[in-house]
mmCIF file of C-alpha atoms and ligand atoms in Angstrom:
data_model
loop_
_atom_site.group_PDB
_atom_site.id
_atom_site.type_symbol
_atom_site.label_atom_id
_atom_site.label_comp_id
_atom_site.label_asym_id
_atom_site.label_seq_id
_atom_site.Cartn_x
_atom_site.Cartn_y
_atom_site.Cartn_z
ATOM 1 C CA UNK A 1 -34.080 -31.781 40.160
ATOM 2 C CA UNK A 2 -33.342 -27.917 39.411
ATOM 3 C CA UNK A 3 -29.714 -28.434 39.139
ATOM 4 C CA UNK A 4 -29.999 -30.079 36.057
ATOM 5 C CA UNK A 5 -31.846 -27.269 33.864
ATOM 6 C CA UNK A 6 -29.133 -24.497 35.407
ATOM 7 C CA UNK A 7 -26.190 -27.458 34.010
ATOM 8 C CA UNK A 8 -27.799 -27.532 30.302
ATOM 9 C CA UNK A 9 -28.309 -23.469 30.218
ATOM 10 C CA UNK A 10 -24.680 -23.164 31.649
ATOM 11 C CA UNK A 11 -23.534 -25.533 28.833
ATOM 12 C CA UNK A 12 -25.633 -23.935 26.352
ATOM 13 C CA UNK A 13 -24.199 -20.437 27.314
ATOM 14 C CA UNK A 14 -20.459 -21.932 27.540
ATOM 15 C CA UNK A 15 -21.323 -23.209 23.606
ATOM 16 C CA UNK A 16 -22.686 -20.423 22.497
ATOM 17 C CA UNK A 17 -19.723 -18.156 23.450
ATOM 18 C CA UNK A 18 -17.161 -20.421 22.221
ATOM 19 C CA UNK A 19 -19.165 -20.578 18.985
ATOM 20 C CA UNK A 20 -18.976 -16.598 19.026
ATOM 21 C CA UNK A 21 -15.327 -16.222 20.306
ATOM 22 C CA UNK A 22 -13.884 -18.988 17.894
ATOM 23 C CA UNK A 23 -15.881 -19.304 14.980
ATOM 24 C CA UNK A 24 -17.606 -15.507 14.531
ATOM 25 C CA UNK A 25 -14.792 -13.307 16.142
ATOM 26 C CA UNK A 26 -11.784 -15.778 15.001
ATOM 27 C CA UNK A 27 -10.469 -15.176 18.126
ATOM 28 C CA UNK A 28 -10.141 -11.405 17.616
ATOM 29 C CA UNK A 29 -10.931 -10.472 21.389
ATOM 30 C CA UNK A 30 -7.814 -12.202 22.349
ATOM 31 C CA UNK A 31 -4.974 -10.908 20.424
ATOM 32 C CA UNK A 32 -3.191 -11.340 17.510
ATOM 33 C CA UNK A 33 -1.558 -14.322 18.482
ATOM 34 C CA UNK A 34 -4.484 -16.294 19.540
ATOM 35 C CA UNK A 35 -6.147 -15.285 16.109
ATOM 36 C CA UNK A 36 -2.927 -16.654 14.219
ATOM 37 C CA UNK A 37 -2.696 -19.989 16.324
ATOM 38 C CA UNK A 38 -6.341 -20.313 15.427
ATOM 39 C CA UNK A 39 -5.476 -20.139 11.818
ATOM 40 C CA UNK A 40 -2.631 -22.090 12.269
ATOM 41 C CA UNK A 41 -4.933 -24.728 13.324
ATOM 42 C CA UNK A 42 -7.481 -24.082 10.547
ATOM 43 C CA UNK A 43 -5.269 -23.657 7.905
ATOM 44 C CA UNK A 44 -6.065 -27.113 6.035
ATOM 45 C CA UNK A 45 -9.734 -26.517 6.560
ATOM 46 C CA UNK A 46 -9.758 -23.056 5.145
ATOM 47 C CA UNK A 47 -10.532 -23.206 1.317
ATOM 48 C CA UNK A 48 -13.020 -26.128 1.937
ATOM 49 C CA UNK A 49 -14.727 -24.093 4.414
ATOM 50 C CA UNK A 50 -14.718 -20.625 1.706
ATOM 51 C CA UNK A 51 -15.398 -22.660 -1.403
ATOM 52 C CA UNK A 52 -13.797 -20.138 -3.323
ATOM 53 C CA UNK A 53 -15.302 -19.977 -7.495
ATOM 54 C CA UNK A 54 -12.230 -19.502 -9.585
ATOM 55 C CA UNK A 55 -14.582 -17.369 -12.212
ATOM 56 C CA UNK A 56 -15.667 -15.362 -9.130
ATOM 57 C CA UNK A 57 -12.508 -14.647 -7.709
ATOM 58 C CA UNK A 58 -11.672 -13.447 -11.348
ATOM 59 C CA UNK A 59 -14.570 -11.271 -11.664
ATOM 60 C CA UNK A 60 -14.658 -9.793 -8.700
ATOM 61 C CA UNK A 61 -11.221 -9.464 -7.394
ATOM 62 C CA UNK A 62 -8.650 -10.446 -9.832
ATOM 63 C CA UNK A 63 -9.945 -8.454 -12.683
ATOM 64 C CA UNK A 64 -10.881 -5.257 -11.161
ATOM 65 C CA UNK A 65 -7.653 -4.979 -9.511
ATOM 66 C CA UNK A 66 -5.647 -5.948 -12.596
ATOM 67 C CA UNK A 67 -7.712 -2.931 -14.230
ATOM 68 C CA UNK A 68 -6.465 -0.638 -11.556
ATOM 69 C CA UNK A 69 -2.669 -1.101 -12.587
ATOM 70 C CA UNK A 70 -2.616 -2.337 -15.981
ATOM 71 C CA UNK A 71 -0.711 0.554 -17.425
ATOM 72 C CA UNK A 72 1.909 -0.019 -14.744
ATOM 73 C CA UNK A 73 4.829 -1.816 -16.237
ATOM 74 C CA UNK A 74 5.362 -4.939 -14.020
ATOM 75 C CA UNK A 75 3.335 -3.965 -11.271
ATOM 76 C CA UNK A 76 4.682 -4.645 -7.736
ATOM 77 C CA UNK A 77 1.530 -5.734 -5.526
ATOM 78 C CA UNK A 78 1.485 -6.393 -1.565
ATOM 79 C CA UNK A 79 -1.193 -8.451 -0.371
ATOM 80 C CA UNK A 80 -1.569 -8.422 3.499
ATOM 81 C CA UNK A 81 -2.791 -11.071 5.395
ATOM 82 C CA UNK A 82 -2.824 -13.251 2.235
ATOM 83 C CA UNK A 83 -3.932 -16.582 3.998
ATOM 84 C CA UNK A 84 -4.087 -19.172 1.514
ATOM 85 C CA UNK A 85 -3.086 -16.915 -1.239
ATOM 86 C CA UNK A 86 -6.671 -16.090 -2.644
ATOM 87 C CA UNK A 87 -5.560 -13.020 -3.854
ATOM 88 C CA UNK A 88 -2.355 -13.759 -5.287
ATOM 89 C CA UNK A 89 -3.796 -16.737 -7.461
ATOM 90 C CA UNK A 90 -6.725 -14.370 -8.980
ATOM 91 C CA UNK A 91 -4.157 -11.984 -10.094
ATOM 92 C CA UNK A 92 -1.380 -14.460 -11.452
ATOM 93 C CA UNK A 93 -4.277 -16.035 -12.814
ATOM 94 C CA UNK A 94 -4.987 -12.820 -15.104
ATOM 95 C CA UNK A 95 -3.123 -13.761 -18.425
ATOM 96 C CA UNK A 96 -1.853 -10.535 -19.120
ATOM 97 C CA UNK A 97 -0.620 -9.517 -15.184
ATOM 98 C CA UNK A 98 3.092 -9.690 -15.480
ATOM 99 C CA UNK A 99 3.859 -8.255 -12.345
ATOM 100 C CA UNK A 100 5.279 -9.569 -8.929
ATOM 101 C CA UNK A 101 3.069 -10.388 -5.536
ATOM 102 C CA UNK A 102 3.918 -10.627 -2.157
ATOM 103 C CA UNK A 103 2.108 -12.697 -0.397
ATOM 104 C CA UNK A 104 2.502 -11.978 3.717
ATOM 105 C CA UNK A 105 0.608 -13.269 6.705
ATOM 106 C CA UNK A 106 1.528 -14.023 10.264
ATOM 107 C CA UNK A 107 0.220 -17.670 10.082
ATOM 108 C CA UNK A 108 2.619 -19.924 8.695
ATOM 109 C CA UNK A 109 0.267 -22.699 7.862
ATOM 110 C CA UNK A 110 -1.533 -20.769 5.818
ATOM 111 C CA UNK A 111 1.260 -19.413 3.460
ATOM 112 C CA UNK A 112 1.693 -23.272 3.379
ATOM 113 C CA UNK A 113 -1.279 -24.049 1.916
ATOM 114 C CA UNK A 114 -1.419 -20.842 -0.645
ATOM 115 C CA UNK A 115 2.322 -21.985 -1.361
ATOM 116 C CA UNK A 116 0.994 -25.625 -2.758
ATOM 117 C CA UNK A 117 -1.915 -23.391 -4.715
ATOM 118 C CA UNK A 118 0.615 -21.105 -6.180
ATOM 119 C CA UNK A 119 2.875 -23.894 -8.183
ATOM 120 C CA UNK A 120 3.818 -22.780 -11.566
ATOM 121 C CA UNK A 121 3.876 -19.154 -10.162
ATOM 122 C CA UNK A 122 6.963 -19.003 -8.214
ATOM 123 C CA UNK A 123 9.039 -16.359 -10.325
ATOM 124 C CA UNK A 124 6.151 -14.289 -9.642
ATOM 125 C CA UNK A 125 5.267 -14.462 -6.116
ATOM 126 C CA UNK A 126 7.416 -14.352 -2.601
ATOM 127 C CA UNK A 127 5.947 -15.276 0.674
ATOM 128 C CA UNK A 128 6.623 -13.648 4.110
ATOM 129 C CA UNK A 129 5.590 -14.721 7.443
ATOM 130 C CA UNK A 130 5.058 -11.396 9.071
ATOM 131 C CA UNK A 131 2.810 -8.914 11.426
ATOM 132 C CA UNK A 132 0.694 -7.203 9.591
ATOM 133 C CA UNK A 133 0.932 -4.479 11.990
ATOM 134 C CA UNK A 134 4.504 -3.300 10.875
ATOM 135 C CA UNK A 135 5.621 -3.972 7.561
ATOM 136 C CA UNK A 136 9.093 -4.420 6.620
ATOM 137 C CA UNK A 137 9.215 -2.431 3.635
ATOM 138 C CA UNK A 138 10.527 0.562 2.319
ATOM 139 C CA UNK A 139 8.073 3.892 2.057
ATOM 140 C CA UNK A 140 6.286 4.314 -1.538
ATOM 141 C CA UNK A 141 7.618 0.591 -2.594
ATOM 142 C CA UNK A 142 4.074 -1.207 -4.000
ATOM 143 C CA UNK A 143 1.669 -0.421 -7.025
ATOM 144 C CA UNK A 144 -1.301 -2.034 -5.234
ATOM 145 C CA UNK A 145 -1.638 -2.954 -1.845
ATOM 146 C CA UNK A 146 -4.700 -5.350 -0.637
ATOM 147 C CA UNK A 147 -5.857 -6.691 2.682
ATOM 148 C CA UNK A 148 -8.760 -9.068 2.187
ATOM 149 C CA UNK A 149 -11.078 -10.060 4.932
ATOM 150 C CA UNK A 150 -8.538 -9.657 7.764
ATOM 151 C CA UNK A 151 -8.810 -5.551 9.228
ATOM 152 C CA UNK A 152 -11.346 -6.545 11.780
ATOM 153 C CA UNK A 153 -9.056 -9.523 13.120
ATOM 154 C CA UNK A 154 -5.866 -6.810 13.363
ATOM 155 C CA UNK A 155 -5.300 -5.346 16.546
ATOM 156 C CA UNK A 156 -5.506 -1.852 15.300
ATOM 157 C CA UNK A 157 -7.012 -1.433 11.951
ATOM 158 C CA UNK A 158 -5.948 2.063 11.808
ATOM 159 C CA UNK A 159 -2.317 1.459 11.857
ATOM 160 C CA UNK A 160 -2.278 -1.635 9.741
ATOM 161 C CA UNK A 161 -4.338 0.880 6.999
ATOM 162 C CA UNK A 162 -1.499 3.649 8.289
ATOM 163 C CA UNK A 163 1.583 0.687 7.521
ATOM 164 C CA UNK A 164 -0.068 -0.226 3.935
ATOM 165 C CA UNK A 165 -0.842 3.281 2.835
ATOM 166 C CA UNK A 166 3.000 4.007 4.062
ATOM 167 C CA UNK A 167 4.164 1.559 1.755
ATOM 168 C CA UNK A 168 2.235 2.333 -1.437
ATOM 169 C CA UNK A 169 3.411 4.186 -4.028
ATOM 170 C CA UNK A 170 1.956 7.789 -4.965
ATOM 171 C CA UNK A 171 -0.972 7.031 -7.058
ATOM 172 C CA UNK A 172 -1.117 3.422 -5.893
ATOM 173 C CA UNK A 173 -4.234 1.465 -5.615
ATOM 174 C CA UNK A 174 -5.467 0.243 -1.939
ATOM 175 C CA UNK A 175 -8.076 -2.524 -2.115
ATOM 176 C CA UNK A 176 -9.505 -3.644 0.695
ATOM 177 C CA UNK A 177 -12.500 -5.050 2.743
ATOM 178 C CA UNK A 178 -15.391 -4.005 5.435
ATOM 179 C CA UNK A 179 -17.296 -6.622 7.402
ATOM 180 C CA UNK A 180 -20.914 -5.801 7.009
ATOM 181 C CA UNK A 181 -24.311 -7.206 7.774
ATOM 182 C CA UNK A 182 -25.468 -9.436 10.898
ATOM 183 C CA UNK A 183 -21.846 -10.472 11.577
ATOM 184 C CA UNK A 184 -20.314 -7.171 11.916
ATOM 185 C CA UNK A 185 -22.945 -6.671 14.758
ATOM 186 C CA UNK A 186 -21.248 -9.545 16.788
ATOM 187 C CA UNK A 187 -17.998 -8.222 16.435
ATOM 188 C CA UNK A 188 -18.347 -4.861 18.888
ATOM 189 C CA UNK A 189 -15.495 -2.478 18.360
ATOM 190 C CA UNK A 190 -13.652 -4.606 16.028
ATOM 191 C CA UNK A 191 -15.822 -4.540 12.967
ATOM 192 C CA UNK A 192 -15.696 -1.012 11.660
ATOM 193 C CA UNK A 193 -19.110 0.972 10.608
ATOM 194 C CA UNK A 194 -18.941 2.675 7.148
ATOM 195 C CA UNK A 195 -18.636 6.073 8.817
ATOM 196 C CA UNK A 196 -15.540 4.918 11.148
ATOM 197 C CA UNK A 197 -13.673 3.130 8.173
ATOM 198 C CA UNK A 198 -14.308 6.622 6.387
ATOM 199 C CA UNK A 199 -12.785 8.919 9.069
ATOM 200 C CA UNK A 200 -9.734 6.471 9.129
ATOM 201 C CA UNK A 201 -9.311 6.738 5.574
ATOM 202 C CA UNK A 202 -9.856 10.461 5.520
ATOM 203 C CA UNK A 203 -7.264 11.000 7.854
ATOM 204 C CA UNK A 204 -4.452 8.790 5.307
ATOM 205 C CA UNK A 205 -2.969 10.661 2.000
ATOM 206 C CA UNK A 206 -6.046 9.039 0.217
ATOM 207 C CA UNK A 207 -8.561 9.880 -2.631
ATOM 208 C CA UNK A 208 -10.822 8.643 -4.708
ATOM 209 C CA UNK A 209 -11.931 6.418 -1.954
ATOM 210 C CA UNK A 210 -15.518 4.231 -2.844
ATOM 211 C CA UNK A 211 -17.248 1.203 -1.442
ATOM 212 C CA UNK A 212 -18.650 -1.579 -3.351
ATOM 213 C CA UNK A 213 -21.191 -3.917 -2.295
ATOM 214 C CA UNK A 214 -19.535 -7.396 -2.500
ATOM 215 C CA UNK A 215 -20.570 -10.592 -0.342
ATOM 216 C CA UNK A 216 -23.156 -10.843 2.392
ATOM 217 C CA UNK A 217 -20.629 -10.033 5.002
ATOM 218 C CA UNK A 218 -17.746 -7.862 3.377
ATOM 219 C CA UNK A 219 -17.748 -4.893 1.388
ATOM 220 C CA UNK A 220 -14.876 -4.080 -0.782
ATOM 221 C CA UNK A 221 -12.961 -0.761 -0.379
ATOM 222 C CA UNK A 222 -11.011 0.796 -2.974
ATOM 223 C CA UNK A 223 -8.999 3.950 -2.899
ATOM 224 C CA UNK A 224 -5.633 5.434 -4.543
ATOM 225 C CA UNK A 225 -2.796 7.253 -2.424
ATOM 226 C CA UNK A 226 -2.584 10.673 -3.472
ATOM 227 C CA UNK A 227 0.051 11.914 -6.127
ATOM 228 C CA UNK A 228 0.933 10.451 -9.781
ATOM 229 C CA UNK A 229 1.112 6.843 -11.135
ATOM 230 C CA UNK A 230 4.433 6.026 -12.016
ATOM 231 C CA UNK A 231 3.882 3.588 -15.229
ATOM 232 C CA UNK A 232 7.215 2.147 -14.541
ATOM 233 C CA UNK A 233 6.616 -0.427 -11.944
ATOM 234 C CA UNK A 234 8.702 -2.134 -9.424
ATOM 235 C CA UNK A 235 7.885 -5.861 -10.476
ATOM 236 C CA UNK A 236 11.784 -6.581 -11.557
ATOM 237 C CA UNK A 237 12.783 -4.571 -8.615
ATOM 238 C CA UNK A 238 15.319 -7.122 -6.144
ATOM 239 C CA UNK A 239 13.966 -7.905 -2.670
ATOM 240 C CA UNK A 240 17.491 -6.253 -1.729
ATOM 241 C CA UNK A 241 15.877 -2.701 -2.327
ATOM 242 C CA UNK A 242 12.555 -2.791 -0.496
ATOM 243 C CA UNK A 243 12.837 -5.241 2.446
ATOM 244 C CA UNK A 244 13.629 -3.424 6.090
ATOM 245 C CA UNK A 245 14.732 -4.836 9.185
ATOM 246 C CA UNK A 246 11.705 -5.582 11.611
ATOM 247 C CA UNK A 247 13.543 -4.475 14.704
ATOM 248 C CA UNK A 248 15.700 -1.689 12.970
ATOM 249 C CA UNK A 249 13.188 -0.270 10.587
ATOM 250 C CA UNK A 250 15.254 1.710 8.307
ATOM 251 C CA UNK A 251 18.422 -0.570 7.606
ATOM 252 C CA UNK A 252 18.170 -3.132 4.946
ATOM 253 C CA UNK A 253 18.405 -6.546 4.357
ATOM 254 C CA UNK A 254 21.276 -8.319 2.523
ATOM 255 C CA UNK A 255 21.006 -11.925 1.424
ATOM 256 C CA UNK A 256 23.125 -14.574 3.086
ATOM 257 C CA UNK A 257 22.642 -18.087 2.112
ATOM 258 C CA UNK A 258 20.372 -19.250 5.157
ATOM 259 C CA UNK A 259 17.908 -15.789 4.190
ATOM 260 C CA UNK A 260 18.850 -12.271 5.336
ATOM 261 C CA UNK A 261 20.656 -10.376 7.411
ATOM 262 C CA UNK A 262 20.255 -6.862 8.433
ATOM 263 C CA UNK A 263 23.220 -4.742 8.187
ATOM 264 C CA UNK A 264 23.141 -2.834 10.966
ATOM 265 C CA UNK A 265 21.673 -5.319 14.228
ATOM 266 C CA UNK A 266 22.883 -8.519 12.274
ATOM 267 C CA UNK A 267 19.740 -10.169 13.297
ATOM 268 C CA UNK A 268 19.008 -13.046 10.463
ATOM 269 C CA UNK A 269 15.997 -13.908 8.810
ATOM 270 C CA UNK A 270 15.525 -17.584 7.636
ATOM 271 C CA UNK A 271 14.020 -18.710 4.772
ATOM 272 C CA UNK A 272 12.890 -21.948 4.718
ATOM 273 C CA UNK A 273 10.843 -24.092 2.675
ATOM 274 C CA UNK A 274 10.242 -21.072 0.478
ATOM 275 C CA UNK A 275 8.797 -19.071 2.928
ATOM 276 C CA UNK A 276 10.868 -15.850 4.493
ATOM 277 C CA UNK A 277 9.917 -14.930 8.070
ATOM 278 C CA UNK A 278 10.328 -11.445 9.575
ATOM 279 C CA UNK A 279 8.552 -12.065 12.547
ATOM 280 C CA UNK A 280 9.817 -9.836 15.480
ATOM 281 C CA UNK A 281 11.293 -11.846 18.295
HETATM 282 C C1 LIG B 301 -10.251 -14.512 6.599
HETATM 283 S S1 LIG B 301 -8.659 -14.837 6.462
HETATM 284 C C2 LIG B 301 -8.122 -13.810 5.063
HETATM 285 C C3 LIG B 301 -7.329 -14.457 4.162
HETATM 286 C C4 LIG B 301 -7.324 -13.977 2.570
HETATM 287 N N1 LIG B 301 -6.918 -12.609 2.551
HETATM 288 C C5 LIG B 301 -8.913 -13.999 1.928
HETATM 289 O O1 LIG B 301 -9.562 -13.036 1.839
HETATM 290 O O2 LIG B 301 -8.909 -15.154 2.087
HETATM 291 C C6 LIG B 301 -7.880 -13.761 7.760
HETATM 292 C C7 LIG B 301 -5.910 -14.011 7.605
HETATM 293 O O3 LIG B 301 -5.399 -12.782 8.319
HETATM 294 C C8 LIG B 301 -4.308 -13.327 8.980
HETATM 295 N N2 LIG B 301 -3.647 -12.257 10.219
HETATM 296 C C9 LIG B 301 -4.789 -12.642 11.222
HETATM 297 N N3 LIG B 301 -4.415 -11.362 12.237
HETATM 298 C C10 LIG B 301 -3.101 -11.316 11.429
HETATM 299 C C11 LIG B 301 -1.577 -10.458 11.496
HETATM 300 N N4 LIG B 301 -1.782 -9.600 12.712
HETATM 301 N N5 LIG B 301 -0.726 -10.163 10.936
HETATM 302 C C12 LIG B 301 -0.445 -11.043 9.489
HETATM 303 N N6 LIG B 301 -1.830 -11.639 9.108
HETATM 304 C C13 LIG B 301 -2.729 -11.816 10.250
HETATM 305 C C14 LIG B 301 -5.100 -14.857 9.239
HETATM 306 O O4 LIG B 301 -3.262 -15.539 9.200
HETATM 307 C C15 LIG B 301 -5.516 -15.265 8.158
HETATM 308 O O5 LIG B 301 -4.973 -15.828 7.030
#
């Protein structure tokens, strides 16, 4: 019967397609809600899959980032697409880090996993569920903005980088990653070539752009926003000053018993189980 080889080949192609669509590209071609749904689904397994090593995380992530902001008193750091809090943890474990980290991710389940790992650091970290494409913070707020292993999953890396640089203070540090190697070739139009990323960064008010080899599938990319670093950090600054309404953009949010409220549109944004939800509805 000739039908069986056809069926087997079809099943093989389907399996390969699903592996590519769900595992390699993590749903990136099906839009942000699908990517985030996949992360919500797999959040419990994420750390087991990644096998983070505490010393390596310190050496390659915590220490180099801390060095760039160590002169700032109580630096304020935003980690975009924070996942299970890999970067906040690496920074907060540094004994001399006295600042505050905002861990932002659209996947609530990823943030919940991170929250459990951040026990003991609660006073130095804020968890926010939000999309990376529109950051609800005032301009020039953060001493460092980071985004590790996530640019290729975002609908528009150029727009996301623009947002990250907007909320960076002059002289502030941008620390992100670029997908490289064999897997990058399996993400056409999503993973950025070094040249394309350079063009994107050149279009932004950044200087000292530097690419460093890191892992098999990721390079680190570092840059500074043009302008002078202020040594007076924002770490003690209250969220009232920096949060903005995702709908009204320029309007501040004020604290209410159940969370935060926009003074202009009166929309409320709940804090549930320690996570502030700023998802646009
Ligand atoms: C590969 S994980 C990286 C997590 C973390 N930065 C790390 O290095 O372990 C990608 C993260 O991006 C988040 N993400 C994907 N699309 C997003 C979006 N549009 N807005 C915010 N977060 C997003 C996912 O929920 C996931 O936590």
